[in-house]
Amino acid sequence: MSWTQHPVKRVSDVFFAAGLLFLLAPLLAGLAFLIRIRMGPPIFFTQLRPGKDGQLFTLLKFRSMTNGPGTDQSRLTVLGRFLRATSLDELPELWNILKGDMSFVGPRPLLPEYLARYTPEQARRHACRPGLTGWAQIHGRNHRSWEEKFRMDVWYIDHASPLLDLKILALTPFRLLSGGSEPAEPFTGVPPTSI
């Protein structure tokens, strides 16, 4: 049985997600309060994302942009930039892990419209639950091309193990501190081959 499907991985996800939600409750409450007074309601950003086997679920994050017209960059607040740079906006995803939508480690959940743009090999990234962090995230985050990140996602699925998960989790804080918070360009599909 693949480690990504092993019951022990799921049990450990539930145990640690529940524990972190309890331990981080004061931090979560403080961030929610700051977002409420700085940006107003809603506190959370929700969006449909494909999970295991491409099944859609509602991703939960802290909101980092103001409401209203404008580009994403113009609506991104100082607090929002901080939340994104430190990945604190991702903390509500612990609830997604507890529910079973996600795992601590796995390919990051992307946008539903990307599903039709994957090659069959790239689509294998949905063979397991998406993760809060993953192999691609500790190897450059948004500084890698989509093709490179998808290759790393599939590599993780083929090589997943408890030790690999521990390595990814241990390296994630250091990679987050050394990486930028700039968003990736949208994935438009497989680039045309040159003739």
PDB file of C-alpha atoms in Angstrom:
ATOM      1  CA  MET A   1       0.000   0.000   0.000  1.00  0.00           C
ATOM      2  CA  SER A   2       1.273   3.458  -0.915  1.00  0.00           C
ATOM      3  CA  TRP A   3       2.136   5.700   2.029  1.00  0.00           C
ATOM      4  CA  THR A   4      -0.180   8.380   0.620  1.00  0.00           C
ATOM      5  CA  GLN A   5      -3.121   5.974   1.125  1.00  0.00           C
ATOM      6  CA  HIS A   6      -1.937   4.415   4.386  1.00  0.00           C
ATOM      7  CA  PRO A   7      -4.332   4.724   7.365  1.00  0.00           C
ATOM      8  CA  VAL A   8      -1.416   5.741   9.607  1.00  0.00           C
ATOM      9  CA  LYS A   9      -0.829   8.854   7.499  1.00  0.00           C
ATOM     10  CA  ARG A  10      -4.476   9.838   7.904  1.00  0.00           C
ATOM     11  CA  VAL A  11      -4.487   9.145  11.647  1.00  0.00           C
ATOM     12  CA  SER A  12      -1.339  11.241  12.115  1.00  0.00           C
ATOM     13  CA  ASP A  13      -2.896  14.055  10.073  1.00  0.00           C
ATOM     14  CA  VAL A  14      -5.975  14.097  12.318  1.00  0.00           C
ATOM     15  CA  PHE A  15      -3.939  13.904  15.525  1.00  0.00           C
ATOM     16  CA  PHE A  16      -1.528  16.708  14.660  1.00  0.00           C
ATOM     17  CA  ALA A  17      -4.149  18.946  12.982  1.00  0.00           C
ATOM     18  CA  ALA A  18      -6.354  18.749  16.073  1.00  0.00           C
ATOM     19  CA  GLY A  19      -3.379  19.395  18.356  1.00  0.00           C
ATOM     20  CA  LEU A  20      -2.167  22.386  16.347  1.00  0.00           C
ATOM     21  CA  LEU A  21      -5.642  23.902  16.133  1.00  0.00           C
ATOM     22  CA  PHE A  22      -5.821  23.718  19.928  1.00  0.00           C
ATOM     23  CA  LEU A  23      -2.289  25.055  20.527  1.00  0.00           C
ATOM     24  CA  LEU A  24      -2.545  27.802  17.913  1.00  0.00           C
ATOM     25  CA  ALA A  25      -6.046  28.923  18.918  1.00  0.00           C
ATOM     26  CA  PRO A  26      -4.769  32.191  20.493  1.00  0.00           C
ATOM     27  CA  LEU A  27      -2.728  33.007  17.358  1.00  0.00           C
ATOM     28  CA  LEU A  28      -5.633  32.150  15.064  1.00  0.00           C
ATOM     29  CA  ALA A  29      -7.978  34.312  17.135  1.00  0.00           C
ATOM     30  CA  GLY A  30      -5.486  37.194  17.114  1.00  0.00           C
ATOM     31  CA  LEU A  31      -5.028  37.046  13.348  1.00  0.00           C
ATOM     32  CA  ALA A  32      -8.784  36.844  12.836  1.00  0.00           C
ATOM     33  CA  PHE A  33      -9.212  39.951  15.014  1.00  0.00           C
ATOM     34  CA  LEU A  34      -6.545  41.886  13.061  1.00  0.00           C
ATOM     35  CA  ILE A  35      -8.115  40.961   9.735  1.00  0.00           C
ATOM     36  CA  ARG A  36     -11.544  41.995  11.023  1.00  0.00           C
ATOM     37  CA  ILE A  37     -10.441  45.451  12.171  1.00  0.00           C
ATOM     38  CA  ARG A  38      -8.029  46.122   9.282  1.00  0.00           C
ATOM     39  CA  MET A  39     -10.006  44.722   6.345  1.00  0.00           C
ATOM     40  CA  GLY A  40     -13.492  44.125   7.678  1.00  0.00           C
ATOM     41  CA  PRO A  41     -15.553  41.011   7.060  1.00  0.00           C
ATOM     42  CA  PRO A  42     -15.253  38.315   5.934  1.00  0.00           C
ATOM     43  CA  ILE A  43     -12.254  37.039   7.876  1.00  0.00           C
ATOM     44  CA  PHE A  44     -11.796  33.931   5.755  1.00  0.00           C
ATOM     45  CA  PHE A  45     -11.211  33.426   2.056  1.00  0.00           C
ATOM     46  CA  THR A  46     -12.926  30.334   0.674  1.00  0.00           C
ATOM     47  CA  GLN A  47     -12.486  28.804  -2.759  1.00  0.00           C
ATOM     48  CA  LEU A  48     -13.255  25.498  -4.422  1.00  0.00           C
ATOM     49  CA  ARG A  49     -10.129  23.449  -5.089  1.00  0.00           C
ATOM     50  CA  PRO A  50      -9.688  19.911  -6.464  1.00  0.00           C
ATOM     51  CA  GLY A  51      -8.537  17.331  -3.959  1.00  0.00           C
ATOM     52  CA  LYS A  52      -7.931  13.597  -4.224  1.00  0.00           C
ATOM     53  CA  ASP A  53      -9.149  12.202  -7.557  1.00  0.00           C
ATOM     54  CA  GLY A  54     -10.049  15.758  -8.583  1.00  0.00           C
ATOM     55  CA  GLN A  55     -13.010  15.943  -6.185  1.00  0.00           C
ATOM     56  CA  LEU A  56     -13.762  19.557  -5.262  1.00  0.00           C
ATOM     57  CA  PHE A  57     -13.638  20.804  -1.680  1.00  0.00           C
ATOM     58  CA  THR A  58     -13.801  24.250  -0.067  1.00  0.00           C
ATOM     59  CA  LEU A  59     -10.338  25.531   0.811  1.00  0.00           C
ATOM     60  CA  LEU A  60     -10.185  27.787   3.883  1.00  0.00           C
ATOM     61  CA  LYS A  61      -7.585  30.566   4.243  1.00  0.00           C
ATOM     62  CA  PHE A  62      -7.271  33.891   6.026  1.00  0.00           C
ATOM     63  CA  ARG A  63      -8.257  36.765   3.766  1.00  0.00           C
ATOM     64  CA  SER A  64      -5.370  38.946   2.572  1.00  0.00           C
ATOM     65  CA  MET A  65      -7.114  41.342   0.156  1.00  0.00           C
ATOM     66  CA  THR A  66      -9.651  44.119   0.528  1.00  0.00           C
ATOM     67  CA  ASN A  67     -13.046  43.911  -1.145  1.00  0.00           C
ATOM     68  CA  GLY A  68     -13.915  45.991  -4.155  1.00  0.00           C
ATOM     69  CA  PRO A  69     -12.495  46.683  -7.616  1.00  0.00           C
ATOM     70  CA  GLY A  70      -8.845  46.677  -8.591  1.00  0.00           C
ATOM     71  CA  THR A  71      -6.083  44.217  -9.333  1.00  0.00           C
ATOM     72  CA  ASP A  72      -5.008  41.566  -6.866  1.00  0.00           C
ATOM     73  CA  GLN A  73      -1.819  43.518  -6.132  1.00  0.00           C
ATOM     74  CA  SER A  74      -3.685  46.788  -5.506  1.00  0.00           C
ATOM     75  CA  ARG A  75      -6.116  45.070  -3.120  1.00  0.00           C
ATOM     76  CA  LEU A  76      -3.352  43.261  -1.193  1.00  0.00           C
ATOM     77  CA  THR A  77      -2.927  45.003   2.157  1.00  0.00           C
ATOM     78  CA  VAL A  78       0.210  45.380   4.284  1.00  0.00           C
ATOM     79  CA  LEU A  79      -1.239  42.815   6.686  1.00  0.00           C
ATOM     80  CA  GLY A  80      -2.097  40.595   3.735  1.00  0.00           C
ATOM     81  CA  ARG A  81       1.460  40.759   2.413  1.00  0.00           C
ATOM     82  CA  PHE A  82       2.743  39.748   5.833  1.00  0.00           C
ATOM     83  CA  LEU A  83       0.289  36.858   6.075  1.00  0.00           C
ATOM     84  CA  ARG A  84       1.297  35.598   2.635  1.00  0.00           C
ATOM     85  CA  ALA A  85       5.048  36.079   3.129  1.00  0.00           C
ATOM     86  CA  THR A  86       4.926  34.054   6.352  1.00  0.00           C
ATOM     87  CA  SER A  87       2.237  31.644   5.041  1.00  0.00           C
ATOM     88  CA  LEU A  88       0.143  32.439   8.133  1.00  0.00           C
ATOM     89  CA  ASP A  89      -2.807  32.851   5.771  1.00  0.00           C
ATOM     90  CA  GLU A  90      -2.595  29.064   5.245  1.00  0.00           C
ATOM     91  CA  LEU A  91      -3.199  28.150   8.910  1.00  0.00           C
ATOM     92  CA  PRO A  92      -6.998  27.716   8.552  1.00  0.00           C
ATOM     93  CA  GLU A  93      -6.199  24.820   6.196  1.00  0.00           C
ATOM     94  CA  LEU A  94      -5.589  22.815   9.371  1.00  0.00           C
ATOM     95  CA  TRP A  95      -9.385  22.537   9.421  1.00  0.00           C
ATOM     96  CA  ASN A  96      -9.271  21.089   5.886  1.00  0.00           C
ATOM     97  CA  ILE A  97      -6.733  18.536   7.108  1.00  0.00           C
ATOM     98  CA  LEU A  98      -8.889  17.615  10.097  1.00  0.00           C
ATOM     99  CA  LYS A  99     -11.918  17.160   7.809  1.00  0.00           C
ATOM    100  CA  GLY A 100     -10.008  14.912   5.424  1.00  0.00           C
ATOM    101  CA  ASP A 101      -9.887  17.271   2.447  1.00  0.00           C
ATOM    102  CA  MET A 102      -6.122  17.640   2.751  1.00  0.00           C
ATOM    103  CA  SER A 103      -2.992  16.176   4.319  1.00  0.00           C
ATOM    104  CA  PHE A 104      -0.011  17.897   5.880  1.00  0.00           C
ATOM    105  CA  VAL A 105       2.178  16.761   2.968  1.00  0.00           C
ATOM    106  CA  GLY A 106       1.132  16.383  -0.655  1.00  0.00           C
ATOM    107  CA  PRO A 107       0.842  18.379  -3.888  1.00  0.00           C
ATOM    108  CA  ARG A 108      -0.637  21.817  -3.280  1.00  0.00           C
ATOM    109  CA  PRO A 109      -4.343  22.175  -4.237  1.00  0.00           C
ATOM    110  CA  LEU A 110      -4.600  24.375  -7.327  1.00  0.00           C
ATOM    111  CA  LEU A 111      -7.517  25.829  -9.290  1.00  0.00           C
ATOM    112  CA  PRO A 112     -10.363  23.693 -10.702  1.00  0.00           C
ATOM    113  CA  GLU A 113      -9.884  25.098 -14.203  1.00  0.00           C
ATOM    114  CA  TYR A 114      -6.414  23.534 -14.323  1.00  0.00           C
ATOM    115  CA  LEU A 115      -7.888  20.018 -14.266  1.00  0.00           C
ATOM    116  CA  ALA A 116      -8.620  20.058 -18.009  1.00  0.00           C
ATOM    117  CA  ARG A 117      -5.136  21.405 -18.802  1.00  0.00           C
ATOM    118  CA  TYR A 118      -3.033  18.634 -17.260  1.00  0.00           C
ATOM    119  CA  THR A 119      -1.344  15.933 -19.263  1.00  0.00           C
ATOM    120  CA  PRO A 120      -2.222  12.400 -18.050  1.00  0.00           C
ATOM    121  CA  GLU A 121       1.115  12.311 -16.219  1.00  0.00           C
ATOM    122  CA  GLN A 122       0.548  15.678 -14.548  1.00  0.00           C
ATOM    123  CA  ALA A 123      -2.968  14.621 -13.536  1.00  0.00           C
ATOM    124  CA  ARG A 124      -1.393  11.911 -11.353  1.00  0.00           C
ATOM    125  CA  ARG A 125      -0.788  14.649  -8.772  1.00  0.00           C
ATOM    126  CA  HIS A 126      -4.413  14.075  -7.747  1.00  0.00           C
ATOM    127  CA  ALA A 127      -3.760  10.451  -6.765  1.00  0.00           C
ATOM    128  CA  CYS A 128      -3.486  11.567  -3.131  1.00  0.00           C
ATOM    129  CA  ARG A 129      -4.859  14.250  -0.840  1.00  0.00           C
ATOM    130  CA  PRO A 130      -3.359  17.690  -1.492  1.00  0.00           C
ATOM    131  CA  GLY A 131      -0.996  19.029   1.122  1.00  0.00           C
ATOM    132  CA  LEU A 132      -0.366  22.073   3.270  1.00  0.00           C
ATOM    133  CA  THR A 133       3.217  21.737   2.032  1.00  0.00           C
ATOM    134  CA  GLY A 134       4.929  19.452  -0.427  1.00  0.00           C
ATOM    135  CA  TRP A 135       8.058  18.397  -2.276  1.00  0.00           C
ATOM    136  CA  ALA A 136       7.702  21.228  -4.798  1.00  0.00           C
ATOM    137  CA  GLN A 137       7.192  23.808  -2.020  1.00  0.00           C
ATOM    138  CA  ILE A 138      10.584  23.070  -0.450  1.00  0.00           C
ATOM    139  CA  HIS A 139      12.249  23.279  -3.870  1.00  0.00           C
ATOM    140  CA  GLY A 140      11.536  26.816  -4.903  1.00  0.00           C
ATOM    141  CA  ARG A 141       7.822  27.485  -4.414  1.00  0.00           C
ATOM    142  CA  ASN A 142       6.860  29.900  -7.213  1.00  0.00           C
ATOM    143  CA  HIS A 143      10.384  30.201  -8.593  1.00  0.00           C
ATOM    144  CA  ARG A 144       9.956  26.965 -10.549  1.00  0.00           C
ATOM    145  CA  SER A 145       8.063  26.463 -13.794  1.00  0.00           C
ATOM    146  CA  TRP A 146       4.707  24.694 -13.660  1.00  0.00           C
ATOM    147  CA  GLU A 147       6.202  21.719 -15.500  1.00  0.00           C
ATOM    148  CA  GLU A 148       8.972  21.392 -12.901  1.00  0.00           C
ATOM    149  CA  LYS A 149       6.517  21.625 -10.010  1.00  0.00           C
ATOM    150  CA  PHE A 150       4.228  19.010 -11.531  1.00  0.00           C
ATOM    151  CA  ARG A 151       7.166  16.647 -12.050  1.00  0.00           C
ATOM    152  CA  MET A 152       8.033  17.080  -8.358  1.00  0.00           C
ATOM    153  CA  ASP A 153       4.411  16.466  -7.341  1.00  0.00           C
ATOM    154  CA  VAL A 154       4.347  13.172  -9.247  1.00  0.00           C
ATOM    155  CA  TRP A 155       7.801  12.257  -7.906  1.00  0.00           C
ATOM    156  CA  TYR A 156       6.426  12.665  -4.376  1.00  0.00           C
ATOM    157  CA  ILE A 157       3.517  10.355  -5.092  1.00  0.00           C
ATOM    158  CA  ASP A 158       5.881   7.687  -6.423  1.00  0.00           C
ATOM    159  CA  HIS A 159       8.357   8.014  -3.526  1.00  0.00           C
ATOM    160  CA  ALA A 160       6.161   8.997  -0.569  1.00  0.00           C
ATOM    161  CA  SER A 161       7.185   7.584   2.802  1.00  0.00           C
ATOM    162  CA  PRO A 162       6.994   8.602   6.469  1.00  0.00           C
ATOM    163  CA  LEU A 163      10.645   9.711   6.394  1.00  0.00           C
ATOM    164  CA  LEU A 164      10.117  11.808   3.278  1.00  0.00           C
ATOM    165  CA  ASP A 165       7.096  13.498   4.904  1.00  0.00           C
ATOM    166  CA  LEU A 166       9.189  14.291   7.992  1.00  0.00           C
ATOM    167  CA  LYS A 167      11.950  15.734   5.805  1.00  0.00           C
ATOM    168  CA  ILE A 168       9.487  17.952   3.930  1.00  0.00           C
ATOM    169  CA  LEU A 169       7.866  19.150   7.160  1.00  0.00           C
ATOM    170  CA  ALA A 170      11.264  19.865   8.744  1.00  0.00           C
ATOM    171  CA  LEU A 171      12.493  21.876   5.753  1.00  0.00           C
ATOM    172  CA  THR A 172       9.274  23.802   5.113  1.00  0.00           C
ATOM    173  CA  PRO A 173       9.819  26.624   7.689  1.00  0.00           C
ATOM    174  CA  PHE A 174      13.312  27.337   6.337  1.00  0.00           C
ATOM    175  CA  ARG A 175      12.127  27.358   2.722  1.00  0.00           C
ATOM    176  CA  LEU A 176       9.235  29.688   3.585  1.00  0.00           C
ATOM    177  CA  LEU A 177      11.597  32.172   5.230  1.00  0.00           C
ATOM    178  CA  SER A 178      13.983  32.144   2.264  1.00  0.00           C
ATOM    179  CA  GLY A 179      11.318  32.345  -0.458  1.00  0.00           C
ATOM    180  CA  GLY A 180       9.187  35.211  -1.733  1.00  0.00           C
ATOM    181  CA  SER A 181       5.453  35.621  -1.538  1.00  0.00           C
ATOM    182  CA  GLU A 182       4.852  36.652  -5.146  1.00  0.00           C
ATOM    183  CA  PRO A 183       2.045  34.705  -6.830  1.00  0.00           C
ATOM    184  CA  ALA A 184       2.722  32.291  -9.647  1.00  0.00           C
ATOM    185  CA  GLU A 185       1.584  32.995 -13.181  1.00  0.00           C
ATOM    186  CA  PRO A 186      -1.604  31.090 -14.136  1.00  0.00           C
ATOM    187  CA  PHE A 187      -1.112  27.623 -15.593  1.00  0.00           C
ATOM    188  CA  THR A 188      -2.329  27.717 -19.184  1.00  0.00           C
ATOM    189  CA  GLY A 189      -1.548  24.154 -20.162  1.00  0.00           C
ATOM    190  CA  VAL A 190       1.207  22.282 -21.931  1.00  0.00           C
ATOM    191  CA  PRO A 191       3.347  24.730 -23.960  1.00  0.00           C
ATOM    192  CA  PRO A 192       3.267  24.086 -27.742  1.00  0.00           C
ATOM    193  CA  THR A 193       6.188  22.035 -29.028  1.00  0.00           C
ATOM    194  CA  SER A 194       8.498  23.738 -31.471  1.00  0.00           C
ATOM    195  CA  ILE A 195       8.434  22.474 -35.060  1.00  0.00           C
TER     196      ILE A 195
END
